[in-house]
């Protein structure tokens, strides 16, 4: 069972559209992550929220806008994306990494295709 | 900079046999964590096993075990009695220990095929 829920599972959008990806967890985790993953490649970190505050932005283009409305929810707002942004977008959560060897728990991902 | 290297892009193993996936890493830190994740075609990344660098004992989870060689900065994964369901991409990951250390460094992955 997936403890981190991502919606939608698939998304096709045009370059002028605005859409959002959603991620939800109810494990009480205080760190949440967005990754971008291309086929047969490792996940690339995009953003990290810690205690609902943005703690890491890996120089991601502004057409990707993260939001953490509360400790259980993480959104990724998309606007004016490019074809090269087509990828699998993974959300993950973890306990505070500073407190132990807590692994990340991943969702199933959203497969995004930009036309 | 910390890096993780998986030198085997693809491996094959016969069902019921044993296979070892290699992972090496580079860091100047003395305390850190290492993980192996599995990503089947269903896409979800699943934790296979974890190791704390200050523990000398190698971690074991059922058919999965690691050979952690801290001095050599090596962290290989051994899968015993391989099953068809073990077929997946396997990623080795590193994270330094300490507060505020949220960044996980992933290797490039090894695709494991299990032959019936």
Coordinates of N, CA and C in Angstrom, one line a residue:
Chain A
X1 N 0.8 -1.2 0.0 CA 0.0 0.0 0.0 C 0.9 1.3 0.0
X2 N 0.4 2.3 -0.8 CA 1.2 3.5 -0.9 C 0.7 4.4 0.3
X3 N 1.7 4.8 1.1 CA 1.3 5.7 2.2 C 1.4 7.2 1.8
X4 N 2.1 7.4 0.7 CA 2.2 8.7 0.1 C 1.3 8.7 -1.2
X5 N 0.3 9.5 -1.2 CA -0.7 9.5 -2.3 C -0.4 10.7 -3.2
X6 N -0.3 10.4 -4.5 CA -0.1 11.4 -5.5 C -1.2 11.4 -6.5
X7 N -1.7 12.6 -6.8 CA -2.7 12.8 -7.9 C -2.4 13.9 -8.8
X8 N -2.7 13.8 -10.1 CA -3.2 12.6 -10.7 C -2.1 11.7 -11.0
X9 N -2.4 10.5 -11.5 CA -1.4 9.5 -11.9 C -0.8 9.8 -13.2
X10 N -1.6 10.4 -14.1 CA -1.1 10.8 -15.4 C -1.7 12.2 -15.7
X11 N -0.9 13.0 -16.4 CA -1.3 14.3 -16.8 C -0.7 14.7 -18.1
X12 N -1.6 15.1 -19.0 CA -1.1 15.6 -20.3 C -1.6 17.1 -20.4
X13 N -0.7 18.0 -20.7 CA -1.0 19.4 -20.8 C -0.2 20.1 -21.9
X14 N -0.8 21.1 -22.3 CA -0.2 22.0 -23.3 C 0.8 23.0 -22.7
X15 N 1.6 23.6 -23.5 CA 2.6 24.5 -22.9 C 2.0 25.7 -22.3
X16 N 0.8 26.0 -22.6 CA 0.2 27.3 -22.1 C -0.7 27.0 -20.9
X17 N -0.9 25.7 -20.6 CA -1.8 25.4 -19.5 C -1.2 25.6 -18.1
X18 N -2.1 25.7 -17.1 CA -1.7 25.7 -15.7 C -2.4 24.5 -15.1
X19 N -1.6 23.8 -14.4 CA -2.1 22.6 -13.7 C -1.3 22.4 -12.4
X20 N -1.8 21.6 -11.5 CA -1.2 21.3 -10.2 C -1.1 19.8 -10.0
X21 N 0.0 19.4 -9.4 CA 0.2 18.1 -8.9 C 0.0 18.1 -7.3
X22 N -0.6 17.0 -6.8 CA -0.9 17.0 -5.4 C -0.2 15.8 -4.8
X23 N 0.2 16.0 -3.5 CA 0.8 14.9 -2.8 C 0.3 15.0 -1.3
X24 N 0.0 13.8 -0.8 CA -0.6 13.8 0.6 C 0.0 12.6 1.4
X25 N 0.3 12.9 2.6 CA 0.7 11.8 3.5 C 0.2 12.1 4.9
X26 N -0.1 11.0 5.6 CA -0.7 11.1 6.9 C 0.1 10.2 7.9
X27 N 1.4 10.3 7.7 CA 2.3 9.5 8.6 C 3.0 10.5 9.6
X28 N 2.6 11.7 9.6 CA 3.2 12.7 10.6 C 4.6 13.1 10.2
X29 N 5.0 12.8 8.9 CA 6.3 13.2 8.5 C 6.4 14.8 8.4
X30 N 7.5 15.3 8.7 CA 7.7 16.8 8.7 C 8.6 17.3 7.5
X31 N 9.1 16.3 6.7 CA 9.9 16.7 5.5 C 9.2 16.1 4.3
X32 N 9.0 16.9 3.3 CA 8.4 16.5 2.1 C 9.2 17.0 0.9
X33 N 9.2 16.1 -0.2 CA 10.1 16.3 -1.3 C 9.4 16.2 -2.6
X34 N 9.9 17.0 -3.6 CA 9.5 16.8 -5.0 C 10.8 16.4 -5.7
X35 N 10.6 15.3 -6.6 CA 11.7 14.9 -7.5 C 11.1 14.8 -8.9
X36 N 12.1 15.0 -9.8 CA 11.8 14.8 -11.2 C 12.6 13.6 -11.7
X37 N 12.0 12.6 -12.4 CA 12.7 11.5 -12.8 C 12.5 11.2 -14.3
X38 N 13.5 11.2 -15.1 CA 13.5 10.8 -16.5 C 13.7 9.3 -16.5
X39 N 13.3 8.7 -17.7 CA 13.3 7.3 -17.9 C 14.7 6.7 -17.6
X40 N 14.8 5.7 -16.8 CA 16.1 4.9 -16.6 C 17.1 5.8 -15.9
X41 N 16.7 6.9 -15.3 CA 17.6 7.8 -14.5 C 17.2 7.8 -13.1
X42 N 18.1 8.3 -12.2 CA 17.8 8.4 -10.8 C 16.9 9.6 -10.6
X43 N 16.2 9.7 -9.5 CA 15.4 10.9 -9.2 C 16.3 12.1 -9.0
X44 N 15.8 13.3 -9.5 CA 16.6 14.5 -9.3 C 15.8 15.4 -8.4
X45 N 16.4 15.8 -7.3 CA 15.7 16.6 -6.3 C 15.4 17.9 -6.9
X46 N 14.1 18.4 -6.6 CA 13.7 19.7 -7.0 C 13.5 20.6 -5.8
X47 N 12.7 20.2 -4.8 CA 12.3 21.0 -3.7 C 12.3 20.1 -2.4
X48 N 12.6 20.7 -1.3 CA 12.3 20.1 0.0 C 11.6 21.1 0.9
X49 N 10.6 20.6 1.6 CA 9.9 21.4 2.6 C 10.2 20.7 3.9
X50 N 10.6 21.5 4.9 CA 10.8 21.0 6.3 C 9.9 21.8 7.2
X51 N 9.1 21.1 7.9 CA 8.1 21.8 8.8 C 7.4 22.9 8.1
X52 N 6.9 22.6 6.9 CA 6.1 23.5 6.1 C 6.9 24.7 5.5
X53 N 8.2 24.7 5.7 CA 8.9 25.8 5.1 C 9.9 25.3 4.0
X54 N 10.0 26.0 2.9 CA 10.9 25.6 1.9 C 12.3 25.7 2.3
X55 N 13.0 24.5 2.3 CA 14.4 24.5 2.8 C 15.4 24.3 1.7
X56 N 15.0 23.7 0.6 CA 15.8 23.4 -0.5 C 15.1 23.7 -1.8
X57 N 15.7 24.5 -2.7 CA 15.2 24.7 -4.0 C 16.5 24.5 -4.9
X58 N 16.5 23.4 -5.7 CA 17.6 23.0 -6.5 C 17.7 23.8 -7.8
X59 N 17.5 25.1 -7.7 CA 17.6 26.0 -8.9 C 16.6 25.6 -9.9
X60 N 15.4 25.3 -9.5 CA 14.4 24.8 -10.4 C 13.7 26.1 -11.1
X61 N 13.5 26.0 -12.4 CA 12.9 27.1 -13.1 C 11.5 27.5 -12.5
X62 N 11.3 28.8 -12.6 CA 10.1 29.4 -11.9 C 8.8 28.9 -12.5
X63 N 8.8 28.2 -13.6 CA 7.5 27.6 -14.1 C 7.0 26.5 -13.2
X64 N 7.9 26.0 -12.3 CA 7.5 25.1 -11.2 C 7.4 25.9 -9.9
X65 N 6.2 25.8 -9.3 CA 6.0 26.5 -8.1 C 5.5 25.6 -7.0
X66 N 6.3 25.3 -5.9 CA 5.8 24.4 -4.9 C 5.0 25.2 -3.8
X67 N 4.2 24.4 -3.1 CA 3.4 25.0 -2.1 C 3.2 23.9 -1.0
X68 N 3.3 24.2 0.2 CA 3.0 23.3 1.3 C 2.0 23.9 2.3
X69 N 0.7 23.7 2.0 CA -0.4 24.3 2.8 C -0.4 23.9 4.2
X70 N -0.1 22.6 4.4 CA 0.0 22.1 5.8 C 0.9 20.9 5.9
X71 N 1.1 20.3 7.0 CA 2.1 19.3 7.2 C 1.8 18.0 6.4
X72 N 0.6 17.9 5.9 CA 0.2 16.6 5.2 C 0.2 16.8 3.7
X73 N 0.2 18.0 3.2 CA -0.1 18.3 1.8 C 1.1 19.0 1.2
X74 N 1.4 18.6 -0.1 CA 2.4 19.3 -0.9 C 1.9 19.4 -2.3
X75 N 1.9 20.6 -2.8 CA 1.5 20.8 -4.2 C 2.7 21.2 -5.1
X76 N 2.5 21.0 -6.3 CA 3.5 21.5 -7.3 C 2.7 22.1 -8.4
X77 N 2.7 23.5 -8.5 CA 2.0 24.2 -9.5 C 2.8 24.4 -10.8
X78 N 2.2 24.1 -11.9 CA 2.9 24.0 -13.2 C 2.3 25.1 -14.1
X79 N 3.2 25.8 -14.8 CA 2.7 26.9 -15.7 C 3.7 27.1 -16.8
X80 N 3.3 27.1 -18.0 CA 4.1 27.3 -19.2 C 5.3 26.4 -19.3
X81 N 5.0 25.1 -19.1 CA 6.0 24.1 -19.1 C 6.5 23.9 -20.6
X82 N 7.7 23.3 -20.6 CA 8.4 23.0 -21.9 C 8.3 21.5 -22.1
X83 N 8.5 21.0 -23.4 CA 8.5 19.6 -23.7 C 9.5 18.8 -22.9
X84 N 10.6 19.4 -22.6 CA 11.7 18.7 -21.8 C 11.3 18.5 -20.3
X85 N 10.2 19.1 -19.9 CA 9.7 18.9 -18.6 C 8.9 17.6 -18.4
X86 N 8.6 17.0 -19.6 CA 7.9 15.7 -19.5 C 8.7 14.7 -18.7
X87 N 8.2 14.1 -17.7 CA 8.9 13.2 -16.8 C 7.9 12.6 -15.8
X88 N 8.5 11.7 -15.0 CA 7.7 11.2 -13.8 C 8.1 12.1 -12.6
X89 N 7.1 12.7 -12.0 CA 7.3 13.5 -10.8 C 6.9 12.7 -9.6
X90 N 7.9 12.6 -8.7 CA 7.8 11.8 -7.5 C 7.7 12.7 -6.3
X91 N 6.8 12.4 -5.4 CA 6.7 13.0 -4.1 C 7.2 12.0 -3.0
X92 N 7.9 12.5 -2.0 CA 8.4 11.7 -0.9 C 8.2 12.4 0.4
X93 N 8.2 11.7 1.4 CA 8.1 12.3 2.8 C 9.0 11.5 3.7
X94 N 9.4 12.1 4.8 CA 10.3 11.4 5.8 C 10.1 12.1 7.1
X95 N 10.5 11.4 8.2 CA 10.6 12.0 9.5 C 11.8 13.0 9.4
X96 N 11.9 13.8 10.4 CA 13.0 14.7 10.4 C 14.3 14.0 10.3
X97 N 15.0 14.2 9.2 CA 16.3 13.4 8.9 C 17.3 13.6 10.0
X98 N 17.2 14.8 10.7 CA 18.2 15.1 11.7 C 18.1 14.2 13.0
X99 N 17.0 13.5 13.0 CA 16.7 12.7 14.2 C 17.0 11.2 14.0
X100 N 17.5 10.8 12.9 CA 17.7 9.4 12.8 C 17.8 8.9 11.3
X101 N 18.0 7.6 11.2 CA 18.1 7.0 9.8 C 16.8 6.8 9.2
X102 N 16.0 7.9 9.1 CA 14.7 7.7 8.5 C 14.7 7.7 7.0
X103 N 14.2 6.7 6.4 CA 14.2 6.7 4.9 C 13.1 7.6 4.4
X104 N 13.1 7.8 3.1 CA 12.0 8.5 2.4 C 11.0 7.5 2.0
X105 N 9.7 7.9 2.1 CA 8.6 7.1 1.6 C 8.1 7.8 0.3
X106 N 8.1 7.1 -0.7 CA 7.7 7.7 -2.0 C 6.3 7.3 -2.4
X107 N 5.7 8.3 -3.2 CA 4.4 8.0 -3.8 C 4.6 7.3 -5.2
X108 N 3.5 7.0 -5.8 CA 3.6 6.3 -7.1 C 4.0 7.2 -8.3
X109 N 4.0 8.5 -8.0 CA 4.4 9.5 -9.1 C 3.3 9.9 -10.0
X110 N 3.5 11.0 -10.6 CA 2.6 11.5 -11.7 C 3.4 11.5 -13.0
X111 N 2.9 10.8 -14.0 CA 3.5 10.8 -15.3 C 3.0 12.0 -16.0
X112 N 3.9 13.0 -16.3 CA 3.5 14.3 -16.9 C 4.0 14.3 -18.4
X113 N 3.1 14.6 -19.3 CA 3.5 14.8 -20.7 C 3.1 16.2 -21.2
X114 N 4.1 16.8 -21.7 CA 3.9 18.2 -22.2 C 3.8 18.1 -23.8
X115 N 2.7 18.6 -24.3 CA 2.5 18.6 -25.7 C 3.1 19.8 -26.4
Chain B
X1 N 32.5 17.3 -3.1 CA 31.1 17.0 -3.3 C 30.9 15.5 -3.1
X2 N 29.7 15.2 -2.5 CA 29.4 13.7 -2.3 C 28.9 13.1 -3.6
X3 N 29.3 12.0 -3.9 CA 28.8 11.3 -5.1 C 28.6 9.8 -4.8
X4 N 27.7 9.2 -5.5 CA 27.4 7.8 -5.4 C 27.5 7.2 -6.8
X5 N 28.2 6.1 -6.9 CA 28.5 5.4 -8.2 C 28.0 4.0 -8.2
X6 N 27.2 3.7 -9.2 CA 26.8 2.3 -9.4 C 27.3 1.9 -10.8
X7 N 28.3 1.0 -10.8 CA 29.1 0.8 -12.0 C 28.4 -0.2 -12.9
X8 N 27.3 -0.9 -12.4 CA 26.7 -1.9 -13.2 C 25.3 -1.4 -13.7
X9 N 25.2 -1.0 -15.0 CA 23.9 -0.4 -15.5 C 22.9 -1.5 -15.5
X10 N 23.3 -2.8 -15.7 CA 22.3 -3.9 -15.8 C 23.0 -5.2 -15.3
X11 N 22.1 -5.9 -14.7 CA 22.6 -7.3 -14.2 C 21.5 -8.3 -14.4
X12 N 21.9 -9.5 -14.6 CA 20.9 -10.6 -14.7 C 21.2 -11.7 -13.7
X13 N 20.1 -12.3 -13.3 CA 20.3 -13.4 -12.3 C 19.3 -14.5 -12.6
X14 N 19.6 -15.7 -12.4 CA 18.7 -16.8 -12.6 C 17.8 -16.9 -11.3
X15 N 16.6 -17.2 -11.5 CA 15.7 -17.3 -10.4 C 16.3 -18.3 -9.4
X16 N 16.2 -18.0 -8.1 CA 16.7 -18.8 -7.0 C 18.2 -18.6 -6.8
X17 N 18.9 -17.9 -7.6 CA 20.3 -17.7 -7.5 C 20.5 -16.4 -6.7
X18 N 21.8 -16.2 -6.4 CA 22.2 -15.0 -5.7 C 22.9 -14.0 -6.6
X19 N 22.7 -12.7 -6.3 CA 23.3 -11.7 -7.1 C 23.7 -10.5 -6.2
X20 N 24.8 -9.9 -6.6 CA 25.3 -8.8 -5.8 C 25.4 -7.5 -6.7
X21 N 24.8 -6.4 -6.2 CA 24.8 -5.1 -6.9 C 25.8 -4.2 -6.1
X22 N 26.7 -3.6 -6.9 CA 27.7 -2.8 -6.3 C 27.4 -1.3 -6.2
X23 N 27.9 -0.7 -5.2 CA 27.7 0.8 -4.9 C 28.9 1.3 -4.2
X24 N 29.5 2.4 -4.7 CA 30.6 3.0 -4.0 C 30.2 4.5 -3.9
X25 N 30.8 5.2 -2.9 CA 30.4 6.5 -2.7 C 31.6 7.3 -2.3
X26 N 31.5 8.6 -2.4 CA 32.7 9.5 -2.0 C 32.1 10.5 -1.1
X27 N 32.7 10.6 0.1 CA 32.3 11.6 1.1 C 33.5 11.9 2.0
X28 N 33.5 13.1 2.6 CA 34.5 13.4 3.6 C 33.8 13.3 5.0
X29 N 32.5 13.0 5.0 CA 31.8 12.9 6.3 C 32.2 11.6 7.0
X30 N 32.1 11.6 8.3 CA 32.4 10.3 9.0 C 31.1 9.6 9.4
X31 N 30.0 10.4 9.4 CA 28.8 9.8 9.9 C 27.7 10.1 8.9
X32 N 27.1 9.0 8.4 CA 26.1 9.2 7.4 C 25.2 7.9 7.3
X33 N 24.2 8.0 6.4 CA 23.4 6.8 6.2 C 23.4 6.4 4.8
X34 N 23.2 5.1 4.6 CA 23.2 4.6 3.2 C 21.9 3.7 3.0
X35 N 21.3 3.8 1.8 CA 20.1 3.1 1.6 C 20.1 2.4 0.2
X36 N 19.4 1.3 0.1 CA 19.1 0.8 -1.2 C 17.6 0.9 -1.4
X37 N 17.2 1.4 -2.6 CA 15.8 1.5 -3.0 C 15.6 0.7 -4.2
X38 N 14.4 0.2 -4.3 CA 14.0 -0.6 -5.5 C 12.8 0.1 -6.2
X39 N 12.9 0.2 -7.5 CA 11.8 0.8 -8.3 C 11.4 -0.1 -9.4
X40 N 10.3 -0.9 -9.1 CA 9.8 -1.8 -10.2 C 9.1 -1.0 -11.3
X41 N 8.7 -1.6 -12.3 CA 8.0 -0.9 -13.4 C 6.7 -0.1 -12.9
X42 N 6.2 -0.5 -11.8 CA 5.0 0.1 -11.2 C 5.4 1.5 -10.7
X43 N 6.6 1.9 -10.7 CA 7.1 3.2 -10.5 C 7.5 3.6 -9.0
X44 N 6.8 3.0 -8.1 CA 7.0 3.5 -6.7 C 8.4 3.0 -6.2
X45 N 9.1 3.9 -5.7 CA 10.4 3.7 -5.0 C 10.1 3.0 -3.7
X46 N 10.7 1.9 -3.4 CA 10.5 1.2 -2.2 C 11.8 0.9 -1.5
X47 N 11.9 1.2 -0.2 CA 13.1 1.0 0.6 C 13.3 -0.5 0.7
X48 N 14.6 -0.9 0.4 CA 15.0 -2.3 0.6 C 15.7 -2.5 1.9
X49 N 16.7 -1.6 2.1 CA 17.5 -1.8 3.3 C 18.2 -0.5 3.6
X50 N 18.6 -0.3 4.9 CA 19.3 0.9 5.3 C 20.5 0.5 6.2
X51 N 21.5 1.4 6.2 CA 22.7 1.1 7.0 C 23.2 2.4 7.6
X52 N 23.5 2.4 8.9 CA 24.0 3.6 9.6 C 25.6 3.4 9.6
X53 N 26.3 4.4 9.2 CA 27.7 4.3 9.0 C 28.5 3.9 10.2
X54 N 27.9 4.4 11.4 CA 28.7 4.1 12.6 C 28.4 2.7 13.2
X55 N 27.6 2.0 12.5 CA 27.3 0.6 12.9 C 28.2 -0.3 12.0
X56 N 29.0 -1.1 12.6 CA 29.9 -2.0 11.8 C 29.1 -3.2 11.3
X57 N 28.1 -3.6 12.0 CA 27.4 -4.8 11.6 C 26.6 -4.5 10.3
X58 N 26.7 -5.4 9.4 CA 26.0 -5.3 8.1 C 24.5 -5.5 8.3
X59 N 23.7 -4.6 7.7 CA 22.2 -4.8 7.8 C 21.7 -5.9 7.0
X60 N 20.6 -6.5 7.5 CA 20.0 -7.7 6.8 C 18.5 -7.5 6.9
X61 N 17.8 -7.8 5.8 CA 16.3 -7.8 5.7 C 15.9 -9.0 4.9
X62 N 15.6 -10.1 5.6 CA 15.2 -11.3 4.9 C 16.2 -11.7 3.9
X63 N 15.8 -11.7 2.6 CA 16.7 -12.2 1.5 C 17.8 -11.2 1.1
X64 N 17.6 -10.0 1.7 CA 18.5 -8.9 1.3 C 19.5 -8.6 2.4
X65 N 20.8 -8.4 2.0 CA 21.8 -8.1 2.9 C 22.8 -7.2 2.3
X66 N 23.6 -6.4 3.1 CA 24.6 -5.6 2.5 C 25.9 -6.0 3.0
X67 N 26.9 -5.6 2.2 CA 28.3 -5.7 2.6 C 28.9 -4.3 2.7
X68 N 28.9 -3.7 3.9 CA 29.3 -2.3 4.1 C 30.8 -2.3 4.5
X69 N 31.6 -1.7 3.6 CA 33.0 -1.5 3.9 C 33.3 0.0 4.0
X70 N 33.3 0.5 5.2 CA 33.4 1.9 5.4 C 34.7 2.5 4.8
X71 N 35.8 1.8 5.1 CA 37.1 2.3 4.7 C 37.2 2.4 3.1
X72 N 36.6 1.4 2.5 CA 36.6 1.4 1.0 C 35.5 2.2 0.4
X73 N 34.6 2.7 1.3 CA 33.4 3.4 0.8 C 32.6 2.6 -0.2
X74 N 32.3 1.4 0.3 CA 31.6 0.5 -0.6 C 30.4 0.0 0.2
X75 N 29.3 -0.2 -0.6 CA 28.0 -0.6 0.0 C 27.2 -1.5 -1.0
X76 N 27.6 -2.7 -1.0 CA 27.0 -3.6 -2.0 C 25.7 -4.3 -1.4
X77 N 24.8 -4.6 -2.3 CA 23.6 -5.3 -1.9 C 23.6 -6.7 -2.5
X78 N 23.3 -7.7 -1.6 CA 23.2 -9.1 -2.0 C 21.8 -9.5 -1.9
X79 N 21.3 -10.1 -3.0 CA 20.0 -10.6 -3.0 C 20.1 -12.1 -3.1
X80 N 19.6 -12.9 -2.1 CA 19.7 -14.3 -2.1 C 18.3 -14.9 -2.6
X81 N 18.4 -16.1 -3.2 CA 17.2 -16.8 -3.6 C 16.3 -15.8 -4.4
X82 N 16.9 -15.3 -5.5 CA 16.2 -14.3 -6.3 C 14.9 -14.7 -6.8
X83 N 13.9 -13.8 -6.8 CA 12.6 -14.1 -7.2 C 12.2 -13.2 -8.4
X84 N 11.2 -13.6 -9.2 CA 10.8 -12.8 -10.4 C 10.4 -11.4 -9.9
X85 N 9.8 -11.3 -8.8 CA 9.4 -10.0 -8.3 C 10.5 -9.1 -7.9
X86 N 11.8 -9.6 -7.9 CA 12.9 -8.7 -7.6 C 13.4 -7.9 -8.8
X87 N 12.8 -8.2 -9.9 CA 13.2 -7.5 -11.1 C 12.8 -6.0 -11.0
X88 N 13.7 -5.1 -11.1 CA 13.5 -3.7 -10.9 C 14.8 -2.9 -11.1
X89 N 14.6 -1.6 -11.1 CA 15.8 -0.7 -11.0 C 16.1 -0.6 -9.5
X90 N 17.4 -0.7 -9.2 CA 17.9 -0.6 -7.8 C 18.8 0.7 -7.7
X91 N 18.4 1.5 -6.8 CA 19.2 2.7 -6.6 C 19.9 2.7 -5.2
X92 N 21.1 3.0 -5.2 CA 21.9 3.2 -3.9 C 21.8 4.7 -3.6
X93 N 21.6 5.0 -2.3 CA 21.5 6.4 -1.9 C 22.3 6.7 -0.6
X94 N 22.7 7.9 -0.5 CA 23.6 8.4 0.6 C 22.9 9.6 1.2
X95 N 23.0 9.7 2.5 CA 22.6 11.0 3.1 C 23.5 11.2 4.4
X96 N 24.0 12.4 4.5 CA 24.8 12.7 5.7 C 23.9 12.8 6.9
X97 N 24.5 12.5 8.0 CA 23.8 12.6 9.3 C 23.8 14.0 9.8
X98 N 22.7 14.4 10.5 CA 22.7 15.7 11.1 C 21.5 16.4 10.8
X99 N 21.2 17.4 11.7 CA 20.0 18.2 11.4 C 20.1 19.0 10.2
X100 N 19.0 19.2 9.5 CA 19.0 20.0 8.3 C 19.5 19.3 7.1
X101 N 19.9 18.0 7.2 CA 20.5 17.3 6.1 C 19.4 16.5 5.3
X102 N 18.7 17.2 4.5 CA 17.6 16.6 3.8 C 17.9 16.0 2.5
X103 N 19.1 16.3 2.0 CA 19.4 15.9 0.6 C 19.9 14.5 0.5
X104 N 19.3 13.7 -0.3 CA 19.7 12.3 -0.5 C 20.4 12.3 -1.9
X105 N 21.6 11.7 -1.9 CA 22.3 11.6 -3.2 C 22.1 10.2 -3.7
X106 N 21.6 10.1 -4.9 CA 21.3 8.8 -5.5 C 22.3 8.4 -6.6
X107 N 22.6 7.1 -6.7 CA 23.4 6.6 -7.7 C 22.6 6.5 -9.0
X108 N 23.2 6.1 -10.1 CA 22.6 6.1 -11.4 C 21.7 4.9 -11.6
X109 N 21.8 3.9 -10.7 CA 20.9 2.8 -10.8 C 21.4 1.6 -11.5
X110 N 20.9 0.4 -11.1 CA 21.3 -0.9 -11.8 C 19.9 -1.6 -12.1
X111 N 19.8 -1.9 -13.3 CA 18.5 -2.6 -13.7 C 18.8 -4.1 -13.5
X112 N 18.0 -4.7 -12.7 CA 18.1 -6.2 -12.4 C 17.1 -7.0 -13.2
X113 N 17.5 -7.9 -13.9 CA 16.6 -8.8 -14.6 C 16.7 -10.2 -14.0
X114 N 15.6 -10.8 -13.7 CA 15.5 -12.1 -13.1 C 15.0 -13.1 -14.1
X115 N 15.8 -14.1 -14.5 CA 15.4 -15.0 -15.5 C 14.8 -16.3 -14.9
X116 N 13.7 -16.7 -15.5 CA 13.0 -17.9 -15.0 C 13.6 -19.2 -15.5

